Every structure is written in structure tokens, then in C-alpha cells.
Short mmCIF file of C-alpha atoms in Angstrom, two decimals:
data_model
loop_
_atom_site.label_atom_id
_atom_site.label_comp_id
_atom_site.label_asym_id
_atom_site.label_seq_id
_atom_site.Cartn_x
_atom_site.Cartn_y
_atom_site.Cartn_z
CA UNK O 1 -110.41 121.69 -22.12
CA UNK O 2 -107.04 120.14 -23.45
CA UNK O 3 -109.61 117.36 -25.41
CA UNK O 4 -111.36 120.64 -26.68
CA UNK O 5 -107.91 121.65 -27.91
CA UNK O 6 -106.80 118.58 -29.62
CA UNK O 7 -110.31 118.24 -31.21
CA UNK O 8 -109.91 121.44 -32.80
CA UNK O 9 -105.95 120.96 -33.71
CA UNK O 10 -107.43 117.94 -35.58
CA UNK O 11 -109.95 119.35 -37.75
CA UNK O 12 -107.51 121.95 -38.79
CA UNK O 13 -104.83 119.47 -39.99
CA UNK O 14 -107.65 117.81 -42.12
CA UNK O 15 -109.75 120.47 -43.13
CA UNK O 16 -108.09 123.95 -43.02
CA UNK O 17 -104.86 122.76 -44.55
CA UNK O 18 -104.62 120.96 -47.72
CA UNK O 19 -101.79 119.08 -48.63
CA UNK O 20 -99.39 120.20 -51.68
CA UNK O 21 -99.35 117.53 -54.21
CA UNK O 22 -96.12 116.05 -55.46
CA UNK O 23 -95.36 114.41 -58.61
CA UNK O 24 -93.90 111.11 -59.40
CA UNK O 25 -93.85 110.66 -63.12
CA UNK O 26 -94.66 107.17 -64.05
CA UNK O 27 -92.39 104.88 -66.58
CA UNK O 28 -94.13 104.33 -70.28
CA UNK O 29 -96.26 107.56 -69.90
CA UNK O 30 -96.47 108.63 -72.99
CA UNK O 31 -98.00 111.54 -74.73
CA UNK O 32 -98.63 112.28 -78.70
CA UNK O 33 -98.43 115.91 -79.95
CA UNK O 34 -101.98 117.32 -80.69
CA UNK O 35 -101.01 117.74 -84.46
CA UNK O 36 -99.41 114.17 -84.33
CA UNK O 37 -95.60 115.24 -85.23
CA UNK O 38 -94.11 113.78 -82.68
CA UNK O 39 -94.39 111.21 -79.41
CA UNK O 40 -92.46 111.96 -76.00
CA UNK O 41 -92.50 108.63 -74.03
CA UNK O 42 -91.02 108.63 -70.17
CA UNK O 43 -88.54 105.44 -70.77
CA UNK O 44 -86.50 105.70 -67.94
CA UNK O 45 -85.52 107.46 -64.54
CA UNK O 46 -82.79 107.49 -61.93
CA UNK O 47 -84.27 108.87 -57.97
CA UNK O 48 -83.08 109.19 -54.39
CA UNK O 49 -86.63 108.88 -52.74
CA UNK O 50 -88.78 105.86 -51.65
CA UNK O 51 -89.71 104.17 -54.86
CA UNK O 52 -88.91 101.38 -57.28
CA UNK O 53 -85.47 99.99 -56.23
CA UNK O 54 -84.71 99.33 -60.23
CA UNK O 55 -84.39 103.26 -60.55
CA UNK O 56 -82.78 104.06 -57.42
CA UNK O 57 -80.03 105.94 -57.36
CA UNK O 58 -77.88 107.37 -53.93
CA UNK O 59 -75.66 109.46 -55.97
CA UNK O 60 -78.61 111.70 -57.18
CA UNK O 61 -78.98 114.48 -54.48
CA UNK O 62 -80.93 117.67 -55.66
CA UNK O 63 -79.84 117.43 -59.33
CA UNK O 64 -79.57 120.65 -60.86
CA UNK O 65 -78.33 120.12 -64.26
CA UNK O 66 -78.23 117.53 -67.33
CA UNK O 67 -75.28 118.12 -69.96
CA UNK O 68 -74.97 115.07 -72.92
CA UNK O 69 -71.71 114.60 -74.11
CA UNK O 70 -71.42 115.81 -78.08
CA UNK O 71 -70.59 112.12 -78.94
CA UNK O 72 -73.80 111.02 -77.57
CA UNK O 73 -72.29 108.31 -75.65
CA UNK O 74 -72.95 109.83 -71.85
CA UNK O 75 -74.43 112.42 -69.88
CA UNK O 76 -73.42 114.28 -66.79
CA UNK O 77 -75.80 115.31 -63.52
CA UNK O 78 -74.69 117.71 -61.35
CA UNK O 79 -75.80 116.86 -57.84
CA UNK O 80 -75.95 120.22 -56.31
CA UNK O 81 -76.58 119.06 -52.66
CA UNK O 82 -74.63 115.93 -52.99
CA UNK O 83 -71.55 118.17 -54.53
CA UNK O 84 -70.78 115.34 -57.32
CA UNK O 85 -71.27 114.99 -60.74
CA UNK O 86 -72.63 111.60 -61.71
CA UNK O 87 -72.03 110.42 -65.19
CA UNK O 88 -74.37 107.89 -66.68
CA UNK O 89 -73.90 105.71 -69.76
CA UNK O 90 -76.40 106.79 -72.73
CA UNK O 91 -79.24 104.21 -73.71
CA UNK O 92 -78.42 102.21 -70.57
CA UNK O 93 -78.67 105.11 -68.07
CA UNK O 94 -76.07 102.65 -66.14
CA UNK O 95 -73.92 105.16 -63.90
CA UNK O 96 -70.09 105.20 -65.02
CA UNK O 97 -68.88 107.18 -62.49
CA UNK O 98 -69.45 109.38 -59.52
CA UNK O 99 -67.20 112.56 -59.47
CA UNK O 100 -67.10 114.13 -56.15
CA UNK O 101 -66.43 118.09 -55.75
CA UNK O 102 -64.66 117.72 -52.65
CA UNK O 103 -61.01 120.15 -52.12
CA UNK O 104 -58.61 119.97 -49.77
CA UNK O 105 -54.87 120.27 -49.49
CA UNK O 106 -54.64 117.28 -51.87
CA UNK O 107 -55.85 118.89 -54.52
CA UNK O 108 -53.68 122.17 -54.44
CA UNK O 109 -51.76 120.96 -57.43
CA UNK O 110 -54.58 121.27 -59.47
CA UNK O 111 -55.28 125.12 -59.04
CA UNK O 112 -54.36 127.26 -61.86
CA UNK O 113 -52.58 130.51 -61.13
CA UNK O 114 -54.78 133.05 -59.25
CA UNK O 115 -56.08 136.14 -60.77
CA UNK O 116 -56.50 139.42 -59.13
CA UNK O 117 -60.16 139.48 -59.97
CA UNK O 118 -61.54 137.40 -57.42
CA UNK O 119 -60.19 138.49 -53.76
CA UNK O 120 -61.35 137.34 -50.45
CA UNK O 121 -62.83 139.98 -48.29
CA UNK O 122 -64.57 137.72 -45.55
CA UNK O 123 -62.51 134.80 -45.20
CA UNK O 124 -59.15 134.09 -44.68
CA UNK O 125 -58.37 130.55 -43.79
CA UNK O 126 -58.50 127.37 -45.36
CA UNK O 127 -59.84 128.85 -48.42
CA UNK O 128 -59.17 125.62 -50.67
CA UNK O 129 -60.85 123.57 -48.42
CA UNK O 130 -64.57 122.80 -48.88
CA UNK O 131 -67.09 120.94 -50.79
CA UNK O 132 -68.15 122.44 -54.27
CA UNK O 133 -71.60 122.35 -54.99
CA UNK O 134 -72.02 122.21 -59.04
CA UNK O 135 -74.81 123.86 -60.84
CA UNK O 136 -74.14 124.14 -64.66
CA UNK O 137 -71.97 122.49 -67.15
CA UNK O 138 -70.68 123.22 -70.67
CA UNK O 139 -68.22 121.36 -72.95
CA UNK O 140 -65.40 122.60 -74.87
CA UNK O 141 -62.42 121.47 -77.05
CA UNK O 142 -64.98 119.34 -79.15
CA UNK O 143 -65.95 117.54 -75.68
CA UNK O 144 -62.58 116.99 -74.49
CA UNK O 145 -63.31 118.88 -71.33
CA UNK O 146 -66.40 119.72 -69.21
CA UNK O 147 -66.50 122.78 -67.04
CA UNK O 148 -68.56 122.77 -63.72
CA UNK O 149 -69.31 125.99 -61.78
CA UNK O 150 -69.87 125.46 -57.95
CA UNK O 151 -72.62 127.53 -56.69
CA UNK O 152 -70.33 128.45 -53.69
CA UNK O 153 -67.40 126.94 -51.65
CA UNK O 154 -69.55 125.31 -48.36
CA UNK O 155 -68.16 127.63 -45.98
CA UNK O 156 -69.40 130.49 -47.40
CA UNK O 157 -72.96 130.45 -46.28
CA UNK O 158 -74.18 133.40 -48.05
CA UNK O 159 -71.96 133.25 -51.42
CA UNK O 160 -70.43 136.68 -51.05
CA UNK O 161 -66.72 135.50 -51.50
CA UNK O 162 -65.36 133.97 -54.64
CA UNK O 163 -66.32 130.79 -55.43
CA UNK O 164 -64.61 128.36 -57.73
CA UNK O 165 -65.05 125.58 -61.08
CA UNK O 166 -63.74 122.26 -61.94
CA UNK O 167 -62.71 121.06 -65.39
CA UNK O 168 -62.79 117.46 -65.88
CA UNK O 169 -61.23 115.20 -68.86
CA UNK O 170 -64.08 113.21 -70.50
CA UNK O 171 -61.72 110.67 -71.12
CA UNK O 172 -60.95 109.65 -67.81
CA UNK O 173 -63.77 111.41 -65.97
CA UNK O 174 -61.22 112.86 -63.15
CA UNK O 175 -61.10 116.82 -62.39
CA UNK O 176 -57.83 118.12 -64.04
CA UNK O 177 -58.15 121.56 -63.21
CA UNK O 178 -59.94 123.91 -60.53
CA UNK O 179 -60.14 127.55 -61.06
CA UNK O 180 -61.28 130.42 -58.89
CA UNK O 181 -64.61 132.38 -59.75
CA UNK O 182 -66.81 135.47 -58.64
CA UNK O 183 -69.50 135.00 -56.11
CA UNK O 184 -72.34 132.72 -56.85
CA UNK O 185 -71.59 131.52 -60.39
CA UNK O 186 -74.28 129.97 -62.27
CA UNK O 187 -74.20 129.85 -66.13
CA UNK O 188 -71.13 128.52 -68.06
CA UNK O 189 -71.07 128.77 -71.58
CA UNK O 190 -68.08 128.29 -74.29
CA UNK O 191 -67.40 130.69 -77.64
CA UNK O 192 -67.92 128.86 -81.02
CA UNK O 193 -64.20 129.63 -81.89
CA UNK O 194 -62.68 128.05 -78.88
CA UNK O 195 -61.14 131.49 -77.47
CA UNK O 196 -63.52 131.55 -74.36
CA UNK O 197 -65.50 130.28 -71.79
CA UNK O 198 -67.99 132.70 -69.88
CA UNK O 199 -69.03 132.06 -66.12
CA UNK O 200 -72.24 134.26 -65.45
CA UNK O 201 -71.93 135.16 -61.50
CA UNK O 202 -75.36 135.56 -60.36
CA UNK O 203 -74.00 137.07 -57.14
CA UNK O 204 -72.62 140.50 -57.91
CA UNK O 205 -73.42 141.37 -61.69
CA UNK O 206 -70.65 140.38 -63.23
CA UNK O 207 -68.91 137.65 -66.05
CA UNK O 208 -65.91 136.00 -65.89
CA UNK O 209 -63.83 135.30 -69.36
CA UNK O 210 -61.54 133.02 -69.12
CA UNK O 211 -59.19 132.29 -72.38
CA UNK O 212 -58.93 128.68 -73.22
CA UNK O 213 -57.60 128.82 -76.99
CA UNK O 214 -54.65 126.39 -75.99
CA UNK O 215 -54.87 122.69 -75.93
CA UNK O 216 -53.17 122.63 -72.35
CA UNK O 217 -55.44 123.71 -69.49
CA UNK O 218 -52.35 124.57 -68.01
CA UNK O 219 -52.39 127.87 -70.25
CA UNK O 220 -55.91 128.49 -69.53
CA UNK O 221 -56.08 131.77 -67.37
CA UNK O 222 -58.63 134.45 -66.56
CA UNK O 223 -58.74 137.46 -69.05
CA UNK O 224 -61.60 139.95 -67.78
CA UNK O 225 -64.38 140.78 -65.70
CA UNK O 226 -67.34 142.05 -67.51
CA UNK O 227 -69.87 144.46 -65.29
CA UNK O 228 -73.43 144.69 -65.73
CA UNK O 229 -74.05 148.53 -64.54
CA UNK O 230 -72.57 147.90 -61.48
CA UNK O 231 -70.59 145.80 -58.75
CA UNK O 232 -73.03 144.42 -56.41
CA UNK O 233 -71.45 145.22 -52.86
CA UNK O 234 -71.27 142.23 -50.79
CA UNK O 235 -71.26 142.61 -46.85
CA UNK O 236 -73.67 139.90 -45.33
CA UNK O 237 -73.45 137.54 -42.38
CA UNK O 238 -71.39 135.13 -42.15
CA UNK O 239 -73.29 133.29 -39.60
CA UNK O 240 -77.23 133.68 -40.34
CA UNK O 241 -78.03 132.73 -43.84
CA UNK O 242 -79.38 135.72 -46.25
CA UNK O 243 -81.76 134.82 -49.16
CA UNK O 244 -79.09 135.33 -52.21
CA UNK O 245 -81.44 133.51 -54.46
CA UNK O 246 -83.26 137.14 -54.72
CA UNK O 247 -80.78 139.33 -52.98
CA UNK O 248 -78.23 139.29 -55.80
CA UNK O 249 -78.94 142.66 -57.91
CA UNK O 250 -79.80 141.77 -61.44
CA UNK O 251 -79.50 138.03 -60.80
CA UNK O 252 -77.65 137.19 -64.17
CA UNK O 253 -78.58 133.96 -65.73
CA UNK O 254 -79.01 132.64 -69.02
CA UNK O 255 -75.70 133.02 -71.20
CA UNK O 256 -75.00 132.70 -74.76
CA UNK O 257 -72.38 133.93 -77.52
CA UNK O 258 -74.09 134.74 -80.98
CA UNK O 259 -73.04 132.71 -83.56
CA UNK O 260 -70.26 134.73 -84.83
CA UNK O 261 -69.37 134.87 -81.37
CA UNK O 262 -69.34 139.14 -82.01
CA UNK O 263 -71.75 139.21 -78.75
CA UNK O 264 -72.25 137.78 -75.55
CA UNK O 265 -75.97 137.96 -74.05
CA UNK O 266 -76.71 137.61 -70.73
CA UNK O 267 -80.31 137.22 -69.27
CA UNK O 268 -81.04 139.50 -65.97
CA UNK O 269 -83.51 137.32 -63.89
CA UNK O 270 -84.31 139.73 -61.41
CA UNK O 271 -85.14 143.49 -61.15
CA UNK O 272 -86.73 143.57 -64.88
CA UNK O 273 -83.46 143.45 -65.89
CA UNK O 274 -83.91 142.21 -69.27
CA UNK O 275 -80.90 141.15 -71.25
CA UNK O 276 -77.54 142.41 -71.10
CA UNK O 277 -75.26 142.70 -74.36
CA UNK O 278 -71.36 142.88 -74.50
CA UNK O 279 -69.64 143.81 -77.71
CA UNK O 280 -67.21 141.05 -77.67
CA UNK O 281 -64.81 142.52 -80.51
CA UNK O 282 -64.28 145.64 -78.25
CA UNK O 283 -65.27 144.09 -74.88
CA UNK O 284 -67.30 146.78 -74.60
CA UNK O 285 -71.03 146.48 -72.56
CA UNK O 286 -73.52 148.03 -74.59
CA UNK O 287 -76.31 148.07 -72.17
CA UNK O 288 -79.17 145.98 -71.41
CA UNK O 289 -82.39 145.71 -73.47
CA UNK O 290 -86.20 145.37 -72.50
CA UNK O 291 -89.19 144.72 -73.98
CA UNK O 292 -89.74 140.98 -73.38
CA UNK O 293 -91.51 139.63 -70.36
CA UNK O 294 -90.06 140.15 -67.02
CA UNK O 295 -88.12 137.04 -65.35
CA UNK O 296 -85.89 136.04 -68.23
CA UNK O 297 -84.07 132.64 -67.09
CA UNK O 298 -82.76 130.66 -69.98
CA UNK O 299 -81.14 131.92 -73.90
CA UNK O 300 -80.81 129.96 -76.52
CA UNK O 301 -80.23 131.12 -80.10
CA UNK O 302 -81.01 128.78 -83.30
CA UNK O 303 -81.94 129.45 -86.95
CA UNK O 304 -81.76 132.95 -87.16
CA UNK O 305 -83.67 133.30 -83.76
CA UNK O 306 -83.14 134.44 -79.81
CA UNK O 307 -85.47 132.24 -77.67
CA UNK O 308 -85.95 133.20 -73.77
CA UNK O 309 -87.45 131.16 -71.17
CA UNK O 310 -89.81 133.11 -69.15
CA UNK O 311 -89.43 131.58 -65.43
CA UNK O 312 -92.76 133.17 -63.33
CA UNK O 313 -95.21 133.48 -65.91
CA UNK O 314 -94.32 130.18 -67.87
CA UNK O 315 -93.41 131.65 -71.44
CA UNK O 316 -91.05 130.95 -74.30
CA UNK O 317 -90.54 133.80 -76.46
CA UNK O 318 -88.82 134.65 -79.15
CA UNK O 319 -87.44 137.62 -81.54
CA UNK O 320 -85.67 137.57 -84.64
CA UNK O 321 -81.42 137.89 -83.57
CA UNK O 322 -80.68 140.59 -85.84
CA UNK O 323 -83.63 142.45 -85.03
CA UNK O 324 -82.57 142.19 -81.39
CA UNK O 325 -78.79 143.06 -82.00
CA UNK O 326 -79.98 146.27 -84.31
CA UNK O 327 -81.34 147.63 -80.95
CA UNK O 328 -78.70 146.68 -78.83
CA UNK O 329 -76.11 148.77 -80.97
CA UNK O 330 -77.87 151.84 -80.15
CA UNK O 331 -78.66 151.82 -76.39
CA UNK O 332 -75.20 153.30 -75.32
CA UNK O 333 -74.54 151.56 -72.19
CA UNK O 334 -78.21 152.35 -71.21
CA UNK O 335 -81.33 150.75 -71.04
CA UNK O 336 -83.18 150.35 -74.46
CA UNK O 337 -86.30 148.66 -75.37
CA UNK O 338 -86.80 146.41 -78.40
CA UNK O 339 -90.59 144.98 -79.25
CA UNK O 340 -92.13 142.49 -81.67
CA UNK O 341 -91.46 139.26 -79.28
CA UNK O 342 -93.51 135.91 -80.26
CA UNK O 343 -94.45 133.74 -77.48
CA UNK O 344 -96.27 130.79 -76.44
CA UNK O 345 -97.58 129.75 -72.66
CA UNK O 346 -96.19 127.09 -71.19
CA UNK O 347 -96.32 125.51 -67.60
CA UNK O 348 -95.69 128.08 -65.07
CA UNK O 349 -91.92 127.99 -63.79
CA UNK O 350 -90.53 127.68 -67.30
CA UNK O 351 -86.60 127.07 -66.56
CA UNK O 352 -84.45 125.51 -69.30
CA UNK O 353 -84.91 125.48 -72.53
CA UNK O 354 -83.46 123.46 -75.58
CA UNK O 355 -84.01 123.12 -79.48
CA UNK O 356 -84.17 120.19 -81.67
CA UNK O 357 -81.66 119.80 -84.09
CA UNK O 358 -84.38 120.79 -86.86
CA UNK O 359 -85.24 124.30 -85.09
CA UNK O 360 -88.68 123.09 -85.11
CA UNK O 361 -89.51 122.14 -81.69
CA UNK O 362 -88.73 123.83 -78.11
CA UNK O 363 -88.56 121.44 -75.06
CA UNK O 364 -89.13 123.14 -71.94
CA UNK O 365 -88.54 122.38 -68.31
CA UNK O 366 -91.40 123.64 -66.34
CA UNK O 367 -90.79 123.64 -62.77
CA UNK O 368 -94.02 124.66 -61.08
CA UNK O 369 -96.35 122.75 -63.40
CA UNK O 370 -93.92 119.61 -62.72
CA UNK O 371 -93.91 118.52 -66.44
CA UNK O 372 -91.93 119.02 -69.47
CA UNK O 373 -93.87 121.50 -72.13
CA UNK O 374 -93.05 121.12 -76.19
CA UNK O 375 -93.62 123.98 -78.39
CA UNK O 376 -93.61 124.38 -82.23
CA UNK O 377 -91.55 126.92 -83.67
CA UNK O 378 -93.12 126.75 -86.84
CA UNK O 379 -96.40 128.61 -85.28
CA UNK O 380 -95.11 129.21 -81.84
CA UNK O 381 -97.74 126.97 -80.38
CA UNK O 382 -97.67 124.35 -77.66
CA UNK O 383 -98.49 120.73 -79.05
CA UNK O 384 -97.77 118.71 -76.07
CA UNK O 385 -96.58 118.17 -71.95
CA UNK O 386 -95.80 115.25 -70.38
CA UNK O 387 -95.46 114.69 -66.38
CA UNK O 388 -92.34 115.06 -64.88
CA UNK O 389 -90.98 114.72 -61.55
CA UNK O 390 -91.72 117.65 -59.44
CA UNK O 391 -89.37 120.57 -59.88
CA UNK O 392 -88.05 120.19 -63.38
CA UNK O 393 -85.25 122.73 -63.86
CA UNK O 394 -82.53 121.21 -66.16
CA UNK O 395 -82.81 119.66 -69.44
CA UNK O 396 -80.95 119.14 -72.27
CA UNK O 397 -81.40 117.12 -75.46
CA UNK O 398 -79.32 114.99 -77.37
CA UNK O 399 -77.56 116.33 -81.18
CA UNK O 400 -79.63 113.57 -82.70
CA UNK O 401 -82.89 114.88 -81.07
CA UNK O 402 -84.13 111.28 -79.69
CA UNK O 403 -83.46 111.80 -76.15
CA UNK O 404 -84.41 114.53 -73.46
CA UNK O 405 -82.89 114.48 -70.11
CA UNK O 406 -84.41 116.19 -67.47
CA UNK O 407 -83.76 116.82 -64.03
CA UNK O 408 -85.68 117.35 -60.84
CA UNK O 409 -84.07 119.50 -58.12
CA UNK O 410 -85.20 118.68 -54.11
CA UNK O 411 -87.05 120.88 -51.80
CA UNK O 412 -87.51 120.78 -48.17
CA UNK O 413 -91.20 119.54 -48.65
CA UNK O 414 -90.22 116.59 -50.72
CA UNK O 415 -90.13 116.00 -54.44
CA UNK O 416 -87.36 116.43 -57.13
CA UNK O 417 -84.17 114.50 -56.37
CA UNK O 418 -84.85 112.64 -59.80
CA UNK O 419 -83.61 112.49 -63.30
CA UNK O 420 -86.27 111.82 -66.12
CA UNK O 421 -85.13 110.03 -69.23
CA UNK O 422 -87.71 110.93 -72.50
CA UNK O 423 -87.77 109.17 -75.85
CA UNK O 424 -88.57 111.32 -78.57
CA UNK O 425 -90.29 110.05 -82.00
CA UNK O 426 -90.85 112.16 -84.73
CA UNK O 427 -93.34 112.02 -87.56
CA UNK O 428 -90.66 113.69 -90.04
CA UNK O 429 -86.94 112.78 -89.62
CA UNK O 430 -84.84 115.10 -87.86
CA UNK O 431 -81.46 116.13 -88.85
CA UNK O 432 -78.99 113.96 -87.28
CA UNK O 433 -76.35 116.41 -85.82
CA UNK O 434 -74.16 113.72 -84.78
CA UNK O 435 -73.41 113.25 -88.68
CA UNK O 436 -72.44 116.84 -88.78
CA UNK O 437 -69.09 118.74 -88.03
CA UNK O 438 -68.83 119.49 -84.66
CA UNK O 439 -68.14 122.92 -83.26
CA UNK O 440 -64.64 123.43 -81.58
CA UNK O 441 -66.77 124.35 -78.42
CA UNK O 442 -69.97 122.83 -78.23
CA UNK O 443 -72.06 124.70 -75.39
CA UNK O 444 -75.04 123.02 -73.20
CA UNK O 445 -76.57 125.78 -71.39
CA UNK O 446 -78.90 124.97 -68.21
CA UNK O 447 -80.55 126.79 -65.26
CA UNK O 448 -81.57 128.37 -61.78
CA UNK O 449 -80.95 128.02 -58.20
CA UNK O 450 -82.58 125.78 -55.75
CA UNK O 451 -85.87 127.80 -54.93
CA UNK O 452 -84.87 131.04 -56.59
CA UNK O 453 -87.16 133.62 -55.30
CA UNK O 454 -87.23 135.52 -57.92
CA UNK O 455 -90.18 134.16 -60.06
CA UNK O 456 -91.23 131.58 -57.64
CA UNK O 457 -94.90 132.70 -57.13
CA UNK O 458 -97.82 130.92 -58.90
CA UNK O 459 -99.56 127.45 -59.05
CA UNK O 460 -100.71 125.21 -61.80
CA UNK O 461 -102.54 121.90 -61.41
CA UNK O 462 -100.10 119.37 -62.92
CA UNK O 463 -101.33 116.44 -64.75
CA UNK O 464 -100.04 113.76 -62.38
CA UNK O 465 -99.05 110.21 -62.34
CA UNK O 466 -98.72 110.09 -58.40
CA UNK O 467 -99.15 112.50 -55.70
CA UNK O 468 -97.85 112.22 -52.00
CA UNK O 469 -98.85 114.50 -49.43
CA UNK O 470 -96.15 117.13 -48.21
CA UNK O 471 -96.40 118.16 -44.74
CA UNK O 472 -93.36 120.21 -44.26
CA UNK O 473 -95.53 122.97 -46.23
CA UNK O 474 -98.73 123.01 -44.63
CA UNK O 475 -97.48 121.85 -40.93
CA UNK O 476 -96.25 125.23 -40.44
CA UNK O 477 -99.80 126.58 -41.03
CA UNK O 478 -101.31 124.31 -39.03
CA UNK O 479 -98.96 125.53 -36.35
CA UNK O 480 -100.01 128.96 -36.87
CA UNK O 481 -103.55 127.91 -36.83
CA UNK O 482 -103.14 125.88 -33.68
CA UNK O 483 -101.91 128.46 -31.81
CA UNK O 484 -104.58 130.94 -32.49
CA UNK O 485 -107.18 128.22 -31.40
CA UNK O 486 -105.64 127.74 -28.26
CA UNK O 487 -105.28 131.59 -27.87
CA UNK O 488 -108.85 131.96 -28.41
CA UNK O 489 -110.10 128.66 -26.56
CA UNK O 490 -107.91 129.96 -23.43
CA UNK O 491 -109.44 133.30 -23.85
CA UNK O 492 -113.04 132.45 -23.64
CA UNK O 493 -112.27 129.96 -20.71
CA UNK O 494 -111.05 132.86 -19.03
CA UNK O 495 -113.79 135.12 -19.85
CA UNK O 496 -116.18 132.27 -18.45
CA UNK O 497 -114.60 131.65 -15.26
#
């Protein structure tokens, strides 16, 4: 009897439950665009899994976002689960420093004056003793400061009380300021005029505005809280984990100021929310616009166009910015529709997108496809895609367009925990943005939480370089099948006796 069960179980494990593939990119892999306009090459990586010792970096722990400093000399990787920001030298990819986000009473002097915008409703003790999980980042003050929001304070298991952010002085790479935020902040971006930093709270449909038009960080303060339709009530368990990646209202994500700073646009990744629009001159919520595909992930504005990544289906879409804003001015706090979107199919799970200096190319981190895709904006056609370590999520492009840094977030079933560095060679020279005047606040917008349930369905067959088995995923399926088999065998044995 036991031998029969073991034999059947072995058959299940080898035939019924195929292993999910995990992609590990190979250094030196190069892909030329089908029109010959560019070549993208994987020249280096930093990873935290069994592999080449020369690329191993233990501080890479589920990296969420990549942010290249405006001067092009270094870049910052936010290691979500490592509660750290890792600083690398551009070009050599040598680690310069690891900034740990561990808050305790020794950091009390770094906290800004509390506002009344973010009251605690569940936790009352040791509020400033926690590990911060860094998500995204943006630069302000000509790159002097790097802003890093924390996904949550580690004691708040369901991200329902205020989180926080850190401000890093990029001259010393030390944290010089800590500030409160709303629940589950993800996106953060700076206005071009240097007046505001906007922190978008995935957790409850709100966006916090911080006034930063002083050179002294001690003068910075929370000014107001913007609301998309309603503030989501939060009263989850304090002991059992809840899926806050999907149970978060509109799941606010991509955030961008228009070039004139008159409007703030916020992508609503959940509930077919579309894009929320705020009039920054009057501090007024105009409403939400739909008409694009559902599951809006990332927003970028370039050369008069608003670009979107559509996560689940894997698309890059765009619309003339003025057409979008004209529709927004007429929605009167309600939900409207704007059509005419151009689009290009890319790999499934399109997350962070960035655009080359000329505006001719969009680079997209495609999470489910385990690839980086390139779209030519002159005809909105995909022209290349290159393998990346599984689950790419964050991406940034250097100001001269020559370097792409991509983060691959870790998952329970393996994969991720890697940073890939790509070199881009163009057939026609891109404008050198490093030679131009830098804006006062240089924005770098990135992307999504770990395994966001919103839009995680779908499959793609990656162009893999190396694949390994993922037993965590199919093991649970095998266990269910095995239990069913045992039941049937016992039932048959019982009947025969």
C-alpha cells in the first residue's frame, strides 16, 4: 500500500507538475534592434543568489528601484527586504556604501516636526523604532538630496498606520532627515520648480505634498493631503497578514508633475481607476480620466506626450499631453473618458518605463516576461527585447541615454535579487543631457510592490539564458494532488477489503 502511494506521488512530481522557469541573464548578451537603430548589451550585474562570485553582492535583497544620480557618477538601489539603499559607482559598478534604514531612539533628532495629517490609529508604542523598507526614490535640489519612502514600518504588518521616508544627502550618502507619510507610500516625485515633493500613498487613495522650496531641510514641512475620491478606511488585523497589494482602493502608483507644474497626474492601478488629475494652482482635485487600458502602472511625460505602462496586459500607451489635459479640465470632480491612445504591445507585466534623451525610445521593465523591451516612439513599434533576471520591476536611464539599470525583485519561489546593467549604443547619437542645464528638481520615477496582486495574472515564454526549477510553486500543487491520490487509493483499498 505504502509503496503504491509513493510510486504514484513520484509520478505526480515528475509529470503532473511542471516546474516554473526562473531566468538568469548572461553577461555579454547583446541584442540589435530589428531596424538597426540601437544595440543593447548586458555588460554587468550585481546579484544575491548562487552564481558568479565576481557579481555577488549580499546587500541586494529584493531590489525595488534604481535611481541614477543626475551627475551620472553613481546610482542608488533600494533593497526592499534588506531595509537598505545601496550606492554604486557608475561605470565600474563598485559598491560605494550601504545606507541602512534602521530607526531607533538614536535617530530621534532626524525627525521633522510632526504634522496633523498622519495620526496613528492602531499602534501607540515605540513608533519610531522600526526597519524601513525602501521602495522608490527621487532627487531634488539639483541632485543634492535623494528621497526614499518606506513601504511600511516593519511593526505595521498590514501597512495601515503612517509610514515614513528618509532624505539622503548625496554628498555624504547619510540620512539627514526623516519624515512621516501616509500608509504604504510608493511613488515619490519632485516638481520642476523646486516647490514640492509629492508622496503617493498606495494604501489609502491619498497623496502627500511636502513644501521643499528652502535649501535647509529643517524648513521642509508637510503642506496638505490630496485625496482621490475618498480616503480608504483602514482597520485590518494587527496579527494576521492581509493582501494590501490589492486591498488598497485605487492602488495609486505612477505620479508625475506636468512640465509647467500646473497639474499632478496619478495613475490608479486598481479598480479600473484610470488617472487622477489635480490642479496644482488651485490645489483642486479635478477627477479621474479613463479610456486607456486598465491597470495603469507608470507615467512619464516627454516631448509633449503622456506615456503609460499597462502592467497586466503588457503595453506602452501614449497620448498628446494637451489632449489629455483638455479632457481633464472638463470632468468636474467626476470620472471622464479620453480616447485616441496609441499603443505598442511589449512583454507581459510592464512596470517601470523610461525614455531616451531624444524621446525616440522607450525602455520597459517587463516583469512577467523577464525581459527589457524597447519601443521606437516614432512609429510606436517594438524593436528589441533582451533577457533580464526574473521579475524586473525598477528601471532608470542615464541622462546621456547610454546606460540602463534594471532591478529584479525577489519572490518566494526564487528569481530576482539582481541588478542588471545594460549599455546602449545608438546608430544616431542621442543628445547629451549632461551638457544641458539640469532642472532644480530632477525626477526619477520607479515602480510596484512585491508581487502586486493587481495585474499579476498572465504568462509569457521568456527568451531565457539560464533556467532553474522553482519547487516552491509546484510543490504546493503536488501536495494537493498527492493528498487526493492517497484518498482515492485508501478508498479503493477499503472497498476491496
